[in-house]
PDB file of C-alpha atoms in Angstrom:
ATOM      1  CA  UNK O   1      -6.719 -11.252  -8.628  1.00  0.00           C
ATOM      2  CA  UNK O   2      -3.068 -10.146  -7.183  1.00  0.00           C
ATOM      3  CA  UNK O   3      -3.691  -7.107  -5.260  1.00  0.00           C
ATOM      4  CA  UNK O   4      -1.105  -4.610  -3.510  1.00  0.00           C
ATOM      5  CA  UNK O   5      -3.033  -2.830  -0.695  1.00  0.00           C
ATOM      6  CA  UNK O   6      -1.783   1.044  -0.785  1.00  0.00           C
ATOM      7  CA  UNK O   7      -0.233   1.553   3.309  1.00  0.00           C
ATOM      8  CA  UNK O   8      -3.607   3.372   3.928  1.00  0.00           C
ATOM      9  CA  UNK O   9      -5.574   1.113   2.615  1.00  0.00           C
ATOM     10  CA  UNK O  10      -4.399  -1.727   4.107  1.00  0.00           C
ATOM     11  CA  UNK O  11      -3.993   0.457   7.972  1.00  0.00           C
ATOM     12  CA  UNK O  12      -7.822   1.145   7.410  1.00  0.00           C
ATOM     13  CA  UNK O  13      -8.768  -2.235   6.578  1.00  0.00           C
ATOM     14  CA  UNK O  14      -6.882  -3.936   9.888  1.00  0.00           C
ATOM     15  CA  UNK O  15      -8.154  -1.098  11.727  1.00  0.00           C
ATOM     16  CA  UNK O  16     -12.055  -2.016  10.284  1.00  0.00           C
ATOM     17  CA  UNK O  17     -11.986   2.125   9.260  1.00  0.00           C
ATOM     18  CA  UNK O  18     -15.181   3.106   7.910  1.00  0.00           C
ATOM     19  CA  UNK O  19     -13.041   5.283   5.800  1.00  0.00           C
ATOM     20  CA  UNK O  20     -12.479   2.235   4.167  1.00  0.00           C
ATOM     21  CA  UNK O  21     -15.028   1.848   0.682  1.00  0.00           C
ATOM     22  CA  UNK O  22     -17.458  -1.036   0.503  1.00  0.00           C
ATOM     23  CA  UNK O  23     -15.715  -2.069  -2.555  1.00  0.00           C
ATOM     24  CA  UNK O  24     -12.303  -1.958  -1.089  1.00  0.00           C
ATOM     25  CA  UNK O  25     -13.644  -4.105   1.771  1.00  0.00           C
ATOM     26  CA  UNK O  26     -15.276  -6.556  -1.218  1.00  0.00           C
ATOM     27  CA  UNK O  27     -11.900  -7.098  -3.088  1.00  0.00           C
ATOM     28  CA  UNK O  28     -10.207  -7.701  -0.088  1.00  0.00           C
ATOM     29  CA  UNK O  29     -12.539  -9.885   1.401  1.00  0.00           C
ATOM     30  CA  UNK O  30     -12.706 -12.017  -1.485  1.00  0.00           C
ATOM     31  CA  UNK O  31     -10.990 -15.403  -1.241  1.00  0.00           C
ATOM     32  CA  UNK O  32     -10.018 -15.409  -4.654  1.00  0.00           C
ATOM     33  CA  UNK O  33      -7.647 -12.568  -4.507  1.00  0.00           C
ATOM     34  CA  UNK O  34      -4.110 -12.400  -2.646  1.00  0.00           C
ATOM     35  CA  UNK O  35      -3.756  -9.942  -0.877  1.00  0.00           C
ATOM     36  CA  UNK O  36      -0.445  -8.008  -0.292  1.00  0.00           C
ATOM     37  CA  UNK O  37       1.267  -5.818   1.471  1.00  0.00           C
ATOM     38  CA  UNK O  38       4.648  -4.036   0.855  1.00  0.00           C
ATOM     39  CA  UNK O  39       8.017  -3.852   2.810  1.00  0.00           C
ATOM     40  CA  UNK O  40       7.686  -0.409   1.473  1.00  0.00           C
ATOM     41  CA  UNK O  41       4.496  -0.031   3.055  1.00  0.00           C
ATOM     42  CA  UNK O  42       6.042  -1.177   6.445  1.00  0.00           C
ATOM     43  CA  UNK O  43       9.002   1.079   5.937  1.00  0.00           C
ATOM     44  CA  UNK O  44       6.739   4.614   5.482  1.00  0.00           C
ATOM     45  CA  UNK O  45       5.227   3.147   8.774  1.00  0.00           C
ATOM     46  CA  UNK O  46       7.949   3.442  10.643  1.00  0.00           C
ATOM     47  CA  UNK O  47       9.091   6.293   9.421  1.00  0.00           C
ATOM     48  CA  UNK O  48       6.068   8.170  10.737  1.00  0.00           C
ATOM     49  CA  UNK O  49       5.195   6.559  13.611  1.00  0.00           C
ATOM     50  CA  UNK O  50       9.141   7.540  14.492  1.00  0.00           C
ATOM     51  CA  UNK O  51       8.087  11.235  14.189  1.00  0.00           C
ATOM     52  CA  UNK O  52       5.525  10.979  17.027  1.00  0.00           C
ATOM     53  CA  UNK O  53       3.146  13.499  15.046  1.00  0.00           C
ATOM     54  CA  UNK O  54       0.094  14.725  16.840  1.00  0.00           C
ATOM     55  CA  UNK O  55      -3.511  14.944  14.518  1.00  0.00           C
ATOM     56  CA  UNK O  56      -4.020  14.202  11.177  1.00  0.00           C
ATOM     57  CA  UNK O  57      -0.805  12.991  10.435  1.00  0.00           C
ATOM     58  CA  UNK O  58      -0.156  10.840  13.271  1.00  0.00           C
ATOM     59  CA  UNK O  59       0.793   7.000  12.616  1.00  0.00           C
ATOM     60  CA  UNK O  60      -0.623   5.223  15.568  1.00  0.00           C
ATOM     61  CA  UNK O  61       1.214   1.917  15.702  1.00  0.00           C
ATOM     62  CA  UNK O  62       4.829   1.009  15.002  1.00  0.00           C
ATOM     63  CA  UNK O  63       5.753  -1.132  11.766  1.00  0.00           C
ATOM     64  CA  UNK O  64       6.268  -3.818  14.219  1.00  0.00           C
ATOM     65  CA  UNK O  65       2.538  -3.799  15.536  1.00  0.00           C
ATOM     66  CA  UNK O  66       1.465  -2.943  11.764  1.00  0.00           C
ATOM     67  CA  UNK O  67       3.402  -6.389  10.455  1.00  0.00           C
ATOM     68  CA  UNK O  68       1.827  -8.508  13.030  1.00  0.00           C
ATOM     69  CA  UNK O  69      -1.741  -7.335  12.487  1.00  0.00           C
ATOM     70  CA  UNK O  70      -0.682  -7.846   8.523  1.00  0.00           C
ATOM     71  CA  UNK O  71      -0.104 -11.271   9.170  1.00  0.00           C
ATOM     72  CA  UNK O  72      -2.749 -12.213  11.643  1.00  0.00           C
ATOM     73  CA  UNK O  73      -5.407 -10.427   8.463  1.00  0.00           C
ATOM     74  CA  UNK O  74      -3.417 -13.458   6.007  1.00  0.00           C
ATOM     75  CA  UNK O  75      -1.935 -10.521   4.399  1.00  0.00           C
ATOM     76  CA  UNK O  76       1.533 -11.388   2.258  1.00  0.00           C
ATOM     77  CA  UNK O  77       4.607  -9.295   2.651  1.00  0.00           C
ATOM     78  CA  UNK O  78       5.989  -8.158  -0.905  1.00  0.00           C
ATOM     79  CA  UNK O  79       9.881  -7.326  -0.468  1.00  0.00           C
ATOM     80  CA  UNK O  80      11.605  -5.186  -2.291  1.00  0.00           C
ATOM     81  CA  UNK O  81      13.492  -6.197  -5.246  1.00  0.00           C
ATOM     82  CA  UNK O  82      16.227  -5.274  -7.434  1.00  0.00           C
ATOM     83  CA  UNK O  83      13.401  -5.122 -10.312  1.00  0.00           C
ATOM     84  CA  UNK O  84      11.444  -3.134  -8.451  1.00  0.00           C
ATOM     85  CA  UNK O  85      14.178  -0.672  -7.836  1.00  0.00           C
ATOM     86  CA  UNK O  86      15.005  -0.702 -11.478  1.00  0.00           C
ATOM     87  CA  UNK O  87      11.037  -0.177 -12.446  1.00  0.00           C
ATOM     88  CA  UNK O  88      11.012   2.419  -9.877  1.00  0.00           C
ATOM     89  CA  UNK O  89      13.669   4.571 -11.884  1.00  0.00           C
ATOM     90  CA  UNK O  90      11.769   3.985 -15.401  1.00  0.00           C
ATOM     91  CA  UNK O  91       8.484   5.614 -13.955  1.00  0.00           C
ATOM     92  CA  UNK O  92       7.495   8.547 -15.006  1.00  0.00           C
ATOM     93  CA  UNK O  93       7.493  11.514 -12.463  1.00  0.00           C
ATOM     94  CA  UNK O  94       3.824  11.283 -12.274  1.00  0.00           C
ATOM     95  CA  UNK O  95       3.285  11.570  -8.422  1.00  0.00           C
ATOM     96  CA  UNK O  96       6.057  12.773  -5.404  1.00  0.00           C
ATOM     97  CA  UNK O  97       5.662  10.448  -3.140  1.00  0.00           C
ATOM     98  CA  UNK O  98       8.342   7.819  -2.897  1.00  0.00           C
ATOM     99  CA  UNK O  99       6.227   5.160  -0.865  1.00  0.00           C
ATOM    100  CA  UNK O 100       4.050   5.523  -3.478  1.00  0.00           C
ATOM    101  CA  UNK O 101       6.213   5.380  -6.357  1.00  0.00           C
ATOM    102  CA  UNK O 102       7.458   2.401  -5.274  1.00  0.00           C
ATOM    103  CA  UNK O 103       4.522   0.591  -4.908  1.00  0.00           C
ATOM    104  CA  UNK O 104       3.510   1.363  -8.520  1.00  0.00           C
ATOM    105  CA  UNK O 105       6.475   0.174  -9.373  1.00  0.00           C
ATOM    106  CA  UNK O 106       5.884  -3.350  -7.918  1.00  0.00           C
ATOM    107  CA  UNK O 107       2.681  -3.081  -9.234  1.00  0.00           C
ATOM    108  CA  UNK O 108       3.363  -2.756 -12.293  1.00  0.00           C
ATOM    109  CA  UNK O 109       6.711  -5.382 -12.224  1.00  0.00           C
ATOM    110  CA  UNK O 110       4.769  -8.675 -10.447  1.00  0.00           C
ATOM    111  CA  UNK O 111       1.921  -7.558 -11.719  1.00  0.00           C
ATOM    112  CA  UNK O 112      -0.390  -6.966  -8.940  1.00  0.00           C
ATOM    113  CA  UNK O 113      -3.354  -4.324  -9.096  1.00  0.00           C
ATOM    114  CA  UNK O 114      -2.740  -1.557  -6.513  1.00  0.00           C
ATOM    115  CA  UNK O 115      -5.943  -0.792  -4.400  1.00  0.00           C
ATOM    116  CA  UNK O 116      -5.403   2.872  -3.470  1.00  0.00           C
ATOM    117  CA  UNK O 117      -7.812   5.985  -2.584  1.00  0.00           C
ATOM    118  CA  UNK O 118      -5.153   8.286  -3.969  1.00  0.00           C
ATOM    119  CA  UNK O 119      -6.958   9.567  -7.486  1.00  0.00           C
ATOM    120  CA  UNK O 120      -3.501  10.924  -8.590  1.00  0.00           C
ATOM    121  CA  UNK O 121      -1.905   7.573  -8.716  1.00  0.00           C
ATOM    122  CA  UNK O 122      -4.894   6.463 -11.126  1.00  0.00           C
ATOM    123  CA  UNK O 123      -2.461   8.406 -13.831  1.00  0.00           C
ATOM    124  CA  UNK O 124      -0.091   5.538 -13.712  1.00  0.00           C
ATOM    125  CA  UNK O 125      -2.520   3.200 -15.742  1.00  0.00           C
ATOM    126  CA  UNK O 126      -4.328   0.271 -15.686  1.00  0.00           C
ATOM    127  CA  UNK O 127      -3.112  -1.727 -12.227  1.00  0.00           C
ATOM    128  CA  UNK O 128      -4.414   1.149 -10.591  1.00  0.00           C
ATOM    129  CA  UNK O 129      -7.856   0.306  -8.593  1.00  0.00           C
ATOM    130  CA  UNK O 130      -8.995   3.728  -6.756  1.00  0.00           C
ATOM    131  CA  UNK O 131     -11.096   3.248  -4.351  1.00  0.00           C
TER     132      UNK O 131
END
């Protein structure tokens, strides 16, 4: 299976998180299934760690640090495409987020199955794994 790790997701599974759900840790685990990760995923990183927030909605490590532990985990880097942009408009306005909305939008263009904990992205259909 082709899987697209949501940017929590995949921060809780290089930081060994027990937020993270046995299952997620299964499919990931599994040497079957690719496992990727998104520019877009790299890009909300940096964003947040640049706003130095304090508590809850602090991002602890730069994109930088979060692409080399990426890597080092085997993880692939999905870039951003012109057909992803061009899904991304098509989507329904289903969820705010625009991390988010792009990474259903890759999901659904490569395919890939996107392993999230976000219930509300579940909406988007069937390449949505919550977990």
């Amino acid at each position: 299976m082709n899987v697209l790790l949501d940017t929590h997701i995949a921060l809780w599974a290089i930081a060994g998180s027990k937020r993270l759900s046995a299952r997620a840790r299964d499919i990931i685990a599994a040497p079957e299934n690719a496992i990727h990760v998104s520019a877009a995923s790299l890009w909300e990183i940096a964003i947040k760690h640049a706003l130095k927030r304090k508590g809850a909605g602090a991002m602890p490590i730069s994109a930088a640090q979060a692409h080399t532990y990426f890597a080092a985990a085997g993880y692939a880097i999905l870039p951003i495409s012109p057909q992803h942009v061009v899904a991304l408009e098509a989507l329904p306005s289903l969820h705010a987020d625009p991390f988010d909305r792009m990474l259903i939008a890759q999901s659904a263009s490569e395919p890939l199955h996107l392993l999230t904990h976000d219930a509300d992205l579940a909406a988007y259909g069937v390449h949505v794994l919550v977990v």
